[in-house]
Short mmCIF file of C-alpha atoms and ligand atoms in Angstrom, two decimals:
data_model
loop_
_atom_site.label_atom_id
_atom_site.label_comp_id
_atom_site.label_asym_id
_atom_site.label_seq_id
_atom_site.Cartn_x
_atom_site.Cartn_y
_atom_site.Cartn_z
CA UNK A 13 0.34 0.06 0.30
CA UNK A 14 1.58 3.15 -1.07
CA UNK A 15 1.84 5.59 1.38
CA UNK A 16 4.30 8.29 2.53
CA UNK A 17 5.10 9.68 6.15
CA UNK A 18 4.87 13.09 7.33
CA UNK A 19 5.38 13.50 11.53
CA UNK A 20 4.55 10.35 11.98
CA UNK A 21 1.11 10.08 10.11
CA UNK A 22 1.26 8.25 6.70
CA UNK A 23 -1.02 9.46 3.89
CA UNK A 24 -2.28 6.46 1.49
CA UNK A 25 -2.74 7.33 -2.03
CA UNK A 26 -2.49 5.81 -5.32
CA UNK A 27 -1.43 6.91 -8.74
CA UNK A 28 -2.70 6.10 -12.40
CA UNK A 29 -1.29 7.39 -15.68
CA UNK A 30 1.93 7.98 -17.08
CA UNK A 31 3.97 9.68 -14.62
CA UNK A 32 5.61 12.34 -17.38
CA UNK A 33 2.69 13.72 -18.22
CA UNK A 34 1.37 16.56 -15.92
CA UNK A 35 0.27 15.71 -12.31
CA UNK A 36 -3.49 15.88 -11.24
CA UNK A 37 -4.17 15.59 -8.04
CA UNK A 38 -7.26 14.48 -6.36
CA UNK A 39 -8.41 15.73 -2.89
CA UNK A 40 -11.38 14.10 -1.67
CA UNK A 41 -14.70 15.31 0.56
CA UNK A 42 -15.35 14.90 4.51
CA UNK A 43 -16.79 10.85 5.23
CA UNK A 44 -14.89 9.37 1.65
CA UNK A 45 -12.05 8.36 0.21
CA UNK A 46 -9.86 8.16 -2.80
CA UNK A 47 -12.36 5.95 -4.28
CA UNK A 48 -14.73 8.85 -4.74
CA UNK A 49 -12.63 9.57 -7.99
CA UNK A 50 -12.43 6.47 -9.72
CA UNK A 51 -14.57 7.56 -12.16
CA UNK A 52 -12.46 10.86 -13.06
CA UNK A 53 -9.03 8.45 -12.76
CA UNK A 54 -10.54 6.17 -15.34
CA UNK A 55 -11.34 9.06 -17.67
CA UNK A 56 -8.39 11.41 -17.26
CA UNK A 57 -5.44 8.99 -16.64
CA UNK A 58 -4.27 8.69 -20.40
CA UNK A 59 -3.50 12.22 -20.15
CA UNK A 60 -2.41 13.09 -16.78
CA UNK A 61 -0.21 11.37 -14.27
CA UNK A 62 -3.18 11.21 -11.58
CA UNK A 63 -2.39 11.32 -8.11
CA UNK A 64 -5.56 10.88 -5.46
CA UNK A 65 -5.00 9.92 -1.81
CA UNK A 66 -6.88 9.71 1.42
CA UNK A 67 -6.92 12.60 3.32
CA UNK A 68 -6.03 11.90 6.86
CA UNK A 69 -8.64 10.90 9.13
CA UNK A 70 -10.11 9.18 6.36
CA UNK A 71 -9.58 6.07 4.23
CA UNK A 72 -6.06 4.07 4.93
CA UNK A 73 -4.76 7.25 6.14
CA UNK A 74 -3.58 7.96 9.68
CA UNK A 75 -6.63 9.17 12.04
CA UNK A 76 -4.12 11.26 14.58
CA UNK A 77 -6.06 12.58 17.47
CA UNK A 78 -7.61 16.16 15.96
CA UNK A 79 -8.19 18.40 16.27
CA UNK A 80 -6.63 19.13 12.73
CA UNK A 81 -6.26 22.17 10.44
CA UNK A 82 -6.84 22.59 6.92
CA UNK A 83 -2.89 24.12 7.04
CA UNK A 84 -1.91 20.81 7.76
CA UNK A 85 -4.16 18.80 5.44
CA UNK A 86 -2.59 21.53 3.02
CA UNK A 87 0.73 20.16 4.32
CA UNK A 88 -0.13 16.40 3.34
CA UNK A 89 -0.74 17.13 0.10
CA UNK A 90 2.24 18.91 -0.21
CA UNK A 91 4.38 16.10 1.24
CA UNK A 92 2.81 13.87 -0.80
CA UNK A 93 3.97 15.74 -3.90
CA UNK A 94 7.43 16.14 -2.96
CA UNK A 95 7.50 12.51 -2.08
CA UNK A 96 6.66 12.10 -5.72
CA UNK A 97 8.82 14.33 -6.93
CA UNK A 98 6.07 16.55 -8.44
CA UNK A 99 7.35 19.92 -8.58
CA UNK A 100 3.35 21.72 -9.99
CA UNK A 101 0.18 19.56 -10.38
CA UNK A 102 -3.46 20.62 -11.14
CA UNK A 103 -4.89 20.75 -8.39
CA UNK A 104 -9.06 19.30 -7.72
CA UNK A 105 -10.69 19.27 -4.64
CA UNK A 106 -14.37 18.67 -3.73
CA UNK A 107 -16.02 20.29 -1.01
CA UNK A 108 -13.28 19.63 2.01
CA UNK A 109 -10.77 18.59 -1.05
CA UNK A 110 -11.67 21.84 -2.01
CA UNK A 111 -11.34 24.08 0.96
CA UNK A 112 -7.79 22.04 0.88
CA UNK A 113 -7.09 22.75 -2.52
CA UNK A 114 -7.71 26.68 -2.08
CA UNK A 115 -5.44 26.66 1.22
CA UNK A 116 -2.85 24.91 -1.43
CA UNK A 117 -3.50 27.73 -4.25
CA UNK A 118 -3.18 30.73 -1.18
CA UNK A 119 0.07 29.33 0.70
CA UNK A 120 1.77 27.25 -1.89
CA UNK A 121 0.73 28.90 -5.33
CA UNK A 122 3.98 28.09 -7.16
CA UNK A 123 2.51 24.36 -6.73
CA UNK A 124 -0.22 24.60 -8.20
CA UNK A 125 -0.82 24.41 -12.20
CA UNK A 126 -4.86 25.10 -12.48
CA UNK A 127 -7.39 24.93 -10.04
CA UNK A 128 -10.36 23.23 -9.72
CA UNK A 129 -12.86 23.95 -7.09
CA UNK A 130 -15.59 21.55 -6.92
CA UNK A 131 -18.59 21.63 -4.69
CA UNK A 132 -16.79 23.89 -1.90
CA UNK A 133 -16.74 27.58 -0.71
CA UNK A 134 -14.04 29.88 0.95
CA UNK A 135 -16.48 29.49 4.28
CA UNK A 136 -18.14 25.62 4.58
CA UNK A 137 -21.03 25.33 6.74
CA UNK A 138 -20.28 27.35 10.63
CA UNK A 139 -18.59 27.11 13.29
CA UNK A 140 -21.00 25.53 16.19
CA UNK A 141 -22.08 23.25 13.08
CA UNK A 142 -18.87 21.66 12.76
CA UNK A 143 -18.28 21.52 16.55
CA UNK A 144 -21.71 19.90 17.17
CA UNK A 145 -21.36 17.82 14.80
CA UNK A 146 -17.60 16.41 15.65
CA UNK A 147 -18.74 16.41 19.38
CA UNK A 148 -21.95 13.79 18.11
CA UNK A 149 -19.54 11.80 16.10
CA UNK A 150 -17.17 11.50 19.43
CA UNK A 151 -19.87 10.46 21.31
CA UNK A 152 -21.99 8.57 19.18
CA UNK A 153 -19.92 7.62 16.20
CA UNK A 154 -20.74 7.94 12.70
CA UNK A 155 -23.86 5.50 12.07
CA UNK A 156 -26.60 8.85 11.92
CA UNK A 157 -24.48 10.57 10.16
CA UNK A 158 -24.21 7.70 7.66
CA UNK A 159 -27.96 6.98 7.54
CA UNK A 160 -28.66 10.60 6.15
CA UNK A 161 -25.73 10.87 4.06
CA UNK A 162 -27.40 10.50 0.97
CA UNK A 163 -30.07 13.06 1.19
CA UNK A 164 -27.30 15.72 1.74
CA UNK A 165 -24.54 14.08 -1.38
CA UNK A 166 -27.28 13.15 -3.45
CA UNK A 167 -30.12 14.30 -5.47
CA UNK A 168 -33.42 12.25 -4.47
CA UNK A 169 -33.86 10.87 -8.01
CA UNK A 170 -30.35 9.36 -8.50
CA UNK A 171 -30.06 8.00 -4.72
CA UNK A 172 -32.96 6.52 -5.75
CA UNK A 173 -31.98 5.21 -9.14
CA UNK A 174 -28.91 4.10 -7.77
CA UNK A 175 -29.26 2.96 -4.51
CA UNK A 176 -26.43 0.82 -4.38
CA UNK A 177 -24.06 2.97 -5.22
CA UNK A 178 -25.34 5.74 -2.44
CA UNK A 179 -25.21 2.53 0.29
CA UNK A 180 -21.85 1.66 -0.66
CA UNK A 181 -20.73 4.89 -0.09
CA UNK A 182 -23.16 5.03 3.06
CA UNK A 183 -21.39 2.17 3.85
CA UNK A 184 -17.68 2.92 3.98
CA UNK A 185 -18.49 6.64 6.04
CA UNK A 186 -20.09 4.33 8.43
CA UNK A 187 -16.74 2.37 8.61
CA UNK A 188 -14.26 5.60 8.78
CA UNK A 189 -12.44 6.47 12.10
CA UNK A 190 -14.82 8.40 13.74
CA UNK A 191 -11.62 10.80 15.66
CA UNK A 192 -10.39 11.19 12.34
CA UNK A 193 -14.12 12.48 10.64
CA UNK A 194 -14.20 14.23 13.68
CA UNK A 195 -11.01 16.01 13.80
CA UNK A 196 -11.48 17.37 9.91
CA UNK A 197 -15.04 18.37 11.27
CA UNK A 198 -12.98 20.66 13.79
CA UNK A 199 -10.56 21.86 11.04
CA UNK A 200 -14.07 22.92 8.64
CA UNK A 201 -15.04 24.77 12.10
CA UNK A 202 -12.27 27.59 11.72
CA UNK A 203 -11.48 27.15 7.73
CA UNK A 204 -12.46 30.74 6.28
CA UNK A 205 -10.66 31.33 3.36
CA UNK A 206 -13.27 34.24 2.64
CA UNK A 207 -9.67 37.07 3.18
CA UNK A 208 -7.72 34.92 0.97
CA UNK A 209 -8.79 33.77 -2.03
CA UNK A 210 -8.79 37.16 -3.91
CA UNK A 211 -5.23 35.72 -3.91
CA UNK A 212 -5.65 33.36 -5.88
CA UNK A 213 -4.03 33.60 -9.46
CA UNK A 214 -4.40 30.02 -10.90
CA UNK A 215 -6.85 29.82 -14.03
CA UNK A 216 -9.95 28.17 -12.02
CA UNK A 217 -13.01 25.77 -12.87
CA UNK A 218 -15.29 26.06 -10.00
CA UNK A 219 -17.49 23.71 -10.21
CA UNK A 220 -21.46 24.02 -8.49
CA UNK A 221 -24.12 21.33 -8.50
CA UNK A 222 -27.67 23.22 -8.73
CA UNK A 223 -29.75 20.96 -6.15
CA UNK A 224 -26.59 21.06 -3.26
CA UNK A 225 -27.86 21.91 -0.45
CA UNK A 226 -23.91 21.84 1.64
CA UNK A 227 -22.42 23.92 -0.40
CA UNK A 228 -24.59 26.25 -2.91
CA UNK A 229 -24.58 27.91 -6.48
CA UNK A 230 -24.26 31.17 -4.52
CA UNK A 231 -21.02 29.55 -2.65
CA UNK A 232 -19.37 28.58 -6.23
CA UNK A 233 -20.38 32.04 -7.63
CA UNK A 234 -18.74 34.04 -4.43
CA UNK A 235 -15.65 32.17 -4.87
CA UNK A 236 -16.13 32.86 -9.22
CA UNK A 237 -15.65 36.88 -7.80
CA UNK A 238 -12.84 36.45 -5.40
CA UNK A 239 -10.54 34.85 -7.49
CA UNK A 240 -10.06 36.24 -10.76
CA UNK A 241 -9.07 33.98 -13.69
CA UNK A 242 -12.05 32.20 -12.79
CA UNK A 243 -15.31 30.41 -14.32
CA UNK A 244 -17.77 28.36 -12.67
CA UNK A 245 -19.91 25.16 -14.44
CA UNK A 246 -23.42 24.31 -12.94
CA UNK A 247 -23.94 20.45 -12.83
CA UNK A 248 -27.85 19.17 -12.56
CA UNK A 249 -26.09 17.72 -9.33
CA UNK A 250 -26.31 17.63 -5.76
CA UNK A 251 -23.61 17.72 -3.41
CA UNK A 252 -20.90 14.96 -4.53
CA UNK A 253 -21.44 15.93 -8.10
CA UNK A 254 -18.86 13.82 -9.39
CA UNK A 255 -20.86 11.01 -8.05
CA UNK A 256 -23.77 11.78 -9.52
CA UNK A 257 -23.04 13.01 -12.71
CA UNK A 258 -19.61 11.77 -13.23
CA UNK A 259 -19.16 11.89 -17.29
CA UNK A 260 -20.05 15.43 -17.04
CA UNK A 261 -17.81 16.04 -14.45
CA UNK A 262 -15.10 14.70 -16.08
CA UNK A 263 -15.89 16.54 -19.33
CA UNK A 264 -15.61 19.88 -17.84
CA UNK A 265 -12.65 18.85 -16.37
CA UNK A 266 -10.77 17.74 -19.09
CA UNK A 267 -11.99 20.70 -21.19
CA UNK A 268 -10.89 23.25 -17.92
CA UNK A 269 -7.55 21.07 -18.14
CA UNK A 270 -6.86 21.14 -21.85
CA UNK A 271 -8.08 25.28 -22.66
CA UNK A 272 -5.41 27.65 -22.98
CA UNK A 273 -7.19 30.46 -22.42
CA UNK A 274 -10.05 31.05 -19.48
O1 LIG B 314 -18.47 16.58 2.07
C1 LIG B 314 -17.61 17.95 2.56
O2 LIG B 314 -16.39 18.01 2.29
C2 LIG B 314 -17.89 18.81 3.69
C3 LIG B 314 -19.59 18.63 3.90
C4 LIG B 314 -20.37 17.96 4.20
O3 LIG B 314 -19.92 17.17 5.30
C5 LIG B 314 -21.63 16.59 3.62
C6 LIG B 314 -22.05 15.99 4.47
O4 LIG B 314 -22.90 16.64 5.18
O5 LIG B 314 -21.61 14.99 5.00
#
């Protein structure tokens, strides 16, 4: 199992494609793991060196006691790029992964070629909401969060028609490490990049889901207003838009990465 170690934390990752091609780094959302990017990896590995990883506290990465910070999540991504000897990468993150991606574009701009911010915001949710969720997960585990995940992640119609996929993702969430999940909630509780996103210089694609109740189209528009070289794509999907509409997500991602001018 490929891992990179940083200060005693193991970050699990996978690569696909030819490493001589431009790197595309993929960062997962809260309560998922790198497998959320299966469709995009299949679609893009012929043209890019695709690197995806489990954010700390998730999947097969370590779950040290929290709270975590978005700077630690960004530092893990940089350590992974260093480990693979990759100077610059296209960076794509969804929701929490999109917060990590924003942090990278602000704090390590020389490492970011193009930026893709999917179903995310400069400020996701509220401090109290995330702190409450962290406390309830620490005391009661992940069952309740997993039980209701489909209603936050997918449109009702898609979840009904794709019940096996929604159930598989809920099951993965249920089996995540509760401390790792709670510690990431605490990172989101204090992550507020609203004062920083105007400094993002990388060409940026913002992807929003028209039916996303968590990070809305208005959140995507606000990111676009703040980021100089940016464009918005709105998909007919909810929060985990790359799973709900993998073909459209991969198509807008590919088009943006190959585009010469915005
Ligand atoms: O998906 C994320 O990374 C953060 C938002 C979230 O947790 C959605 C949910 O409520 O499960």
